[in-house]
XYZ file of C-alpha atoms in Angstrom:
383
model
C -12.500 -28.133 -33.977
C -13.935 -24.739 -34.833
C -17.266 -24.767 -36.618
C -18.388 -21.691 -38.497
C -21.913 -20.993 -39.672
C -22.218 -20.608 -43.468
C -25.332 -18.865 -44.738
C -26.340 -18.891 -48.356
C -28.326 -15.845 -49.422
C -30.189 -15.770 -52.767
C -30.671 -12.243 -53.976
C -32.779 -11.064 -56.936
C -30.813 -9.159 -59.592
C -33.461 -6.767 -61.007
C -32.952 -3.972 -58.451
C -29.508 -2.407 -58.660
C -29.822 -0.182 -55.571
C -31.464 -2.931 -53.562
C -28.811 -5.390 -54.706
C -26.077 -3.047 -53.518
C -27.716 -2.756 -50.108
C -28.127 -6.510 -49.838
C -24.505 -7.057 -50.803
C -23.447 -4.639 -48.054
C -25.580 -6.450 -45.477
C -24.208 -9.799 -46.608
C -20.615 -8.516 -46.420
C -21.212 -7.173 -42.907
C -22.705 -10.482 -41.813
C -19.813 -12.391 -43.324
C -17.298 -10.151 -41.545
C -19.107 -10.581 -38.235
C -19.161 -14.338 -38.625
C -15.473 -14.332 -39.469
C -14.677 -12.362 -36.298
C -16.785 -14.769 -34.222
C -15.006 -17.777 -35.719
C -11.588 -16.176 -35.190
C -12.329 -15.281 -31.564
C -13.739 -18.749 -30.860
C -10.665 -20.321 -32.389
C -8.434 -18.077 -30.266
C -10.360 -18.954 -27.111
C -10.128 -22.670 -27.793
C -6.402 -22.419 -28.460
C -5.909 -20.460 -25.225
C -7.951 -22.992 -23.262
C -5.803 -25.798 -24.696
C -2.611 -24.043 -23.630
C -3.962 -23.405 -20.128
C -4.966 -27.057 -19.782
C -1.470 -28.162 -20.760
C -0.098 -25.877 -18.028
C -2.367 -27.363 -15.372
C -5.021 -24.644 -15.439
C -8.670 -25.320 -16.345
C -10.828 -22.332 -17.240
C -14.595 -22.231 -16.915
C -16.333 -19.171 -18.363
C -19.114 -17.915 -16.087
C -19.981 -14.603 -17.745
C -18.499 -13.255 -20.992
C -16.858 -9.859 -21.077
C -17.067 -7.118 -23.676
C -14.919 -6.204 -26.648
C -11.866 -7.964 -27.977
C -9.114 -9.488 -25.884
C -6.417 -6.959 -24.927
C -2.760 -7.485 -25.798
C -1.623 -6.985 -22.135
C 1.943 -5.647 -22.616
C 4.198 -5.413 -19.557
C 3.162 -2.451 -17.428
C -0.550 -3.017 -18.000
C -2.555 -2.508 -14.805
C -5.386 -4.977 -14.228
C -8.053 -4.469 -11.563
C -10.123 -7.463 -10.537
C -12.138 -9.067 -7.764
C -11.172 -12.602 -6.759
C -12.496 -15.432 -4.645
C -10.167 -18.267 -3.653
C -11.667 -21.668 -2.841
C -10.497 -25.192 -2.139
C -11.707 -28.058 -4.301
C -14.336 -28.920 -1.672
C -15.837 -25.442 -1.970
C -14.297 -23.962 1.210
C -13.716 -20.253 0.608
C -10.324 -18.981 1.780
C -10.469 -15.362 0.621
C -12.919 -13.037 -1.089
C -11.837 -9.533 -2.080
C -15.441 -8.337 -1.812
C -15.608 -9.084 1.910
C -11.975 -9.199 3.107
C -11.333 -6.876 6.024
C -14.995 -5.891 6.139
C -14.897 -3.925 2.905
C -14.887 -4.530 -0.834
C -11.507 -3.688 -2.352
C -10.433 -5.153 -5.688
C -6.943 -6.424 -6.410
C -4.648 -4.205 -8.496
C -1.844 -5.922 -10.363
C 0.771 -4.521 -12.736
C 1.866 -7.108 -15.260
C 5.571 -7.787 -15.671
C 6.509 -6.838 -12.072
C 7.061 -10.480 -11.054
C 4.142 -10.761 -8.641
C 4.700 -13.604 -6.199
C 1.633 -15.540 -7.424
C 2.528 -15.782 -11.112
C -0.604 -17.768 -12.032
C -2.789 -14.669 -11.539
C -0.846 -12.877 -14.242
C -1.212 -15.934 -16.456
C -4.989 -16.204 -16.172
C -6.044 -12.556 -16.354
C -4.459 -12.157 -19.792
C -7.040 -14.631 -21.103
C -9.931 -12.425 -19.991
C -11.913 -9.461 -21.319
C -13.084 -6.517 -19.195
C -16.291 -7.512 -17.427
C -15.615 -11.221 -17.812
C -16.099 -13.597 -14.893
C -14.275 -16.914 -15.050
C -13.281 -19.766 -12.770
C -9.735 -21.128 -12.922
C -8.851 -24.434 -11.297
C -5.076 -24.419 -10.837
C -2.822 -27.380 -10.058
C -0.709 -27.390 -6.890
C 2.427 -26.252 -8.720
C 0.709 -22.897 -9.304
C -0.622 -22.448 -5.753
C 2.413 -23.250 -3.565
C 2.951 -19.603 -2.633
C -0.696 -18.703 -2.120
C -0.534 -18.917 1.725
C 2.130 -16.162 1.781
C 0.241 -14.032 -0.738
C -2.974 -14.456 1.222
C -1.244 -13.499 4.476
C 0.016 -10.262 2.893
C -3.398 -9.430 1.425
C -5.097 -10.088 4.757
C -2.554 -7.888 6.534
C -3.193 -5.074 4.071
C -6.963 -5.358 4.487
C -6.486 -5.126 8.262
C -4.230 -2.066 7.950
C -1.091 -3.969 8.953
C 2.365 -4.285 7.411
C 1.951 -6.605 4.370
C 5.344 -8.210 5.159
C 4.533 -8.901 8.816
C 5.833 -12.367 9.647
C 7.816 -12.669 6.400
C 10.970 -10.672 7.164
C 13.423 -13.341 8.205
C 13.305 -15.982 5.500
C 12.378 -16.263 1.857
C 9.029 -17.510 0.585
C 10.225 -20.968 -0.420
C 11.919 -21.484 2.934
C 8.727 -20.534 4.744
C 6.628 -22.881 2.672
C 8.819 -25.796 3.740
C 9.149 -24.718 7.366
C 6.840 -24.881 10.365
C 6.545 -21.094 10.442
C 3.006 -20.003 11.376
C 1.314 -17.430 9.185
C -1.062 -16.444 11.968
C -4.115 -18.001 10.305
C -5.152 -21.614 10.896
C -6.486 -22.159 7.368
C -3.300 -20.775 5.791
C -1.103 -22.879 8.088
C -3.030 -25.977 6.981
C -2.678 -24.999 3.340
C 1.023 -24.347 3.820
C 1.474 -27.791 5.396
C -0.611 -29.535 2.718
C -0.430 -27.674 -0.621
C -3.336 -28.448 -2.951
C -5.087 -27.236 -6.111
C -7.103 -24.059 -5.681
C -9.974 -22.455 -7.566
C -9.747 -18.732 -8.373
C -13.002 -17.070 -9.424
C -12.018 -13.794 -11.044
C -14.033 -10.836 -12.308
C -11.887 -8.566 -14.466
C -13.079 -5.020 -13.810
C -10.637 -2.859 -15.736
C -7.578 -3.019 -17.981
C -5.361 0.069 -18.018
C -2.574 0.205 -20.629
C 0.897 1.478 -19.640
C 1.054 5.256 -19.298
C -2.678 5.684 -18.658
C -2.460 5.648 -14.862
C -0.299 6.954 -11.993
C 2.133 4.296 -10.814
C 2.064 3.327 -7.155
C 5.408 3.988 -5.481
C 6.123 0.288 -4.929
C 5.775 -0.357 -8.647
C 8.171 2.393 -9.779
C 11.730 2.029 -10.935
C 14.476 3.570 -8.800
C 14.760 6.533 -11.157
C 10.999 7.104 -11.136
C 11.012 7.087 -7.320
C 13.888 9.546 -7.145
C 12.243 11.871 -9.657
C 8.948 11.761 -7.747
C 10.301 12.824 -4.339
C 10.595 16.602 -5.050
C 6.988 16.573 -6.241
C 5.855 14.765 -3.078
C 7.803 17.249 -0.950
C 6.203 20.228 -2.682
C 2.708 18.727 -2.382
C 3.292 18.137 1.342
C 4.374 21.747 1.845
C 1.282 23.035 0.052
C -1.028 20.851 2.147
C 0.714 22.046 5.331
C 0.212 25.697 4.372
C -3.465 24.939 3.737
C -3.788 23.516 7.235
C -4.334 19.962 5.995
C -1.925 18.460 8.496
C -2.922 14.794 8.214
C -2.699 14.885 4.431
C 0.672 16.640 4.618
C 1.897 14.034 7.116
C 1.047 11.269 4.672
C 2.862 13.028 1.828
C 6.034 13.484 3.873
C 5.833 9.872 5.048
C 5.541 8.615 1.455
C 8.546 10.681 0.414
C 10.608 9.300 3.309
C 9.528 5.726 2.534
C 10.460 6.221 -1.118
C 13.977 7.389 -0.265
C 14.453 4.787 2.474
C 13.636 2.103 -0.067
C 16.397 3.397 -2.320
C 18.801 3.851 0.587
C 18.451 0.198 1.597
C 20.171 -0.724 -1.659
C 23.268 1.321 -0.799
C 26.061 0.662 1.684
C 25.789 2.914 4.782
C 28.305 5.725 4.602
C 28.840 5.533 0.846
C 28.331 8.690 -1.170
C 25.001 7.542 -2.644
C 23.720 6.554 0.825
C 24.758 9.933 2.296
C 23.122 11.866 -0.560
C 19.862 10.023 -0.026
C 20.067 10.611 3.726
C 20.471 14.314 3.156
C 17.308 14.248 1.042
C 15.473 12.379 3.793
C 16.425 14.869 6.538
C 14.228 17.862 5.522
C 11.293 15.539 4.821
C 11.728 13.937 8.247
C 11.861 17.337 9.958
C 8.660 18.391 8.201
C 7.104 15.076 9.177
C 8.063 15.751 12.822
C 6.502 19.208 12.666
C 3.227 17.604 11.589
C 3.519 15.055 14.399
C 4.015 17.870 16.933
C 0.742 19.424 15.807
C -0.955 16.040 16.274
C 0.489 15.546 19.788
C 2.682 12.612 18.737
C 5.485 13.796 21.011
C 7.341 10.564 21.733
C 7.612 9.762 18.031
C 9.045 13.250 17.465
C 11.643 12.652 20.191
C 12.628 9.345 18.589
C 12.992 10.722 15.051
C 14.825 13.864 16.117
C 17.204 11.857 18.298
C 18.090 9.699 15.302
C 18.819 12.839 13.275
C 20.941 14.395 16.052
C 22.923 11.155 16.358
C 23.982 11.568 12.718
C 23.986 15.358 12.434
C 25.028 16.898 15.756
C 24.595 20.473 14.537
C 21.054 20.146 13.188
C 19.422 23.007 15.039
C 15.910 22.215 13.776
C 16.104 18.686 15.191
C 17.132 20.063 18.607
C 14.357 22.665 18.516
C 11.586 20.187 17.655
C 12.873 17.658 20.179
C 12.961 20.377 22.853
C 9.310 21.225 22.180
C 8.371 17.534 22.336
C 10.246 17.085 25.639
C 8.505 20.139 27.052
C 5.095 18.774 26.031
C 5.653 15.535 27.987
C 7.096 17.304 31.080
C 10.734 16.319 30.473
C 11.900 19.647 31.926
C 15.627 18.974 32.132
C 15.796 17.485 28.633
C 13.787 20.353 27.154
C 16.024 22.995 28.758
C 19.167 21.172 27.607
C 17.905 21.042 24.014
C 16.878 24.714 24.049
C 20.338 25.616 25.367
C 21.855 23.685 22.465
C 19.638 25.580 20.026
C 20.975 28.878 21.373
C 24.571 27.659 21.051
C 24.034 26.657 17.427
C 21.939 29.646 16.381
C 21.816 32.637 18.767
C 19.377 34.399 16.425
C 16.683 32.040 17.701
C 16.972 33.591 21.175
C 13.519 35.263 21.126
C 11.797 32.028 20.048
C 13.629 29.983 22.665
C 12.854 32.545 25.376
C 9.170 32.377 24.467
C 9.145 28.563 24.559
C 10.943 28.502 27.932
C 8.475 31.048 29.345
C 5.555 28.856 28.226
C 7.251 25.815 29.768
C 7.780 27.595 33.109
C 4.168 28.779 33.178
C 2.918 25.268 32.492
C 5.145 23.864 35.237
C 3.898 26.436 37.772
C 0.303 25.792 36.781
C 0.760 22.064 37.148
C 2.464 22.375 40.545
C -0.314 24.650 41.793
C -2.948 22.215 40.587
C -1.228 19.292 42.293
C -0.798 21.261 45.534
C -4.504 22.024 45.578
C -5.420 18.449 44.770
C -3.478 17.008 47.704
C -4.086 19.862 50.188
C -5.166 18.504 53.560
C -4.299 14.932 52.653
C -1.452 14.881 55.182
C -2.767 17.549 57.619
C -2.496 15.767 61.014
C -4.224 18.621 62.831
C -7.472 17.790 61.125
C -9.806 16.118 63.596
C -11.091 12.777 62.444
C -14.782 12.386 62.010
C -16.514 11.066 65.131
C -18.623 8.009 64.659
C -22.011 8.097 66.297
C -24.517 5.409 66.959
C -28.128 5.820 67.198
């Protein structure tokens, strides 16, 4: 039951201006009390609904302002701590991976742990609350936790989850690589989520992460990513440019996975990937990542046998790792495909030959005398 405070105010009637001021103050107080009663009623109704769903909320620190409407596409940023009923802490976003990184969640994107979406919409920015959730809401937490731990450690978030679906893993003996998560997977139980809601961003007020975009949004973003990468490269910011090209490739690869290899849509996407991948390889060359360049360029040549840029970059990578025959063969292919590149190829071959001669001379000097049988052995003396 909601109880509202009713205050009776007796005002004298012999001062018109004073009476008007007192009426205004009384109206403001009445409005404030009405808002308080309405909010308390809303909170109690929300708590009742949560309880019926198997979620018990305990308010630790109130937030500020009124409760948001949280339409789909709203981005919520929050810190969380996950505990068992006995108080054992499983995860804490403030310490995971040795750094404090809050969780970012976009509502309506079908996040694997649906209960987090359910509870944050009952909170105000700045609010801290504890939610005790029944087992039916926490079945998938071991998989979610594994992904979050992988991310915090700089690993692939899907590592260990590629070969069967979440439900299948929950009911299998598959190890998640963490003893506490394996135990939780084997014996699902209620969990306590302590959440501090840091920020609520309405749709359209923030830049979407690539993973959260629609296919059309991803496709529209790629030219922008490509242009940004080119600008960073020209500015000499090679690492930043590498990341841009990588993101563009990942974006297109994600779309390509939904198409059948060889179909028109798949081929069109592959042709968009190719220039990004070549730019990516150029950045890798400048960072001495030669074997990765050889791998990527070989994959391009396998599909596009006349791609002169792929041959040229692979030739330079082969030359850098002393694959003389392979480098010369690739440079020869470059000349066959584009004779106008003769001066560049000649220069690269000259550099390669000079490096080879320098290396051979160094090795000859290093091993000189090692097998000289005319050298007299040292004579041992005794005192």
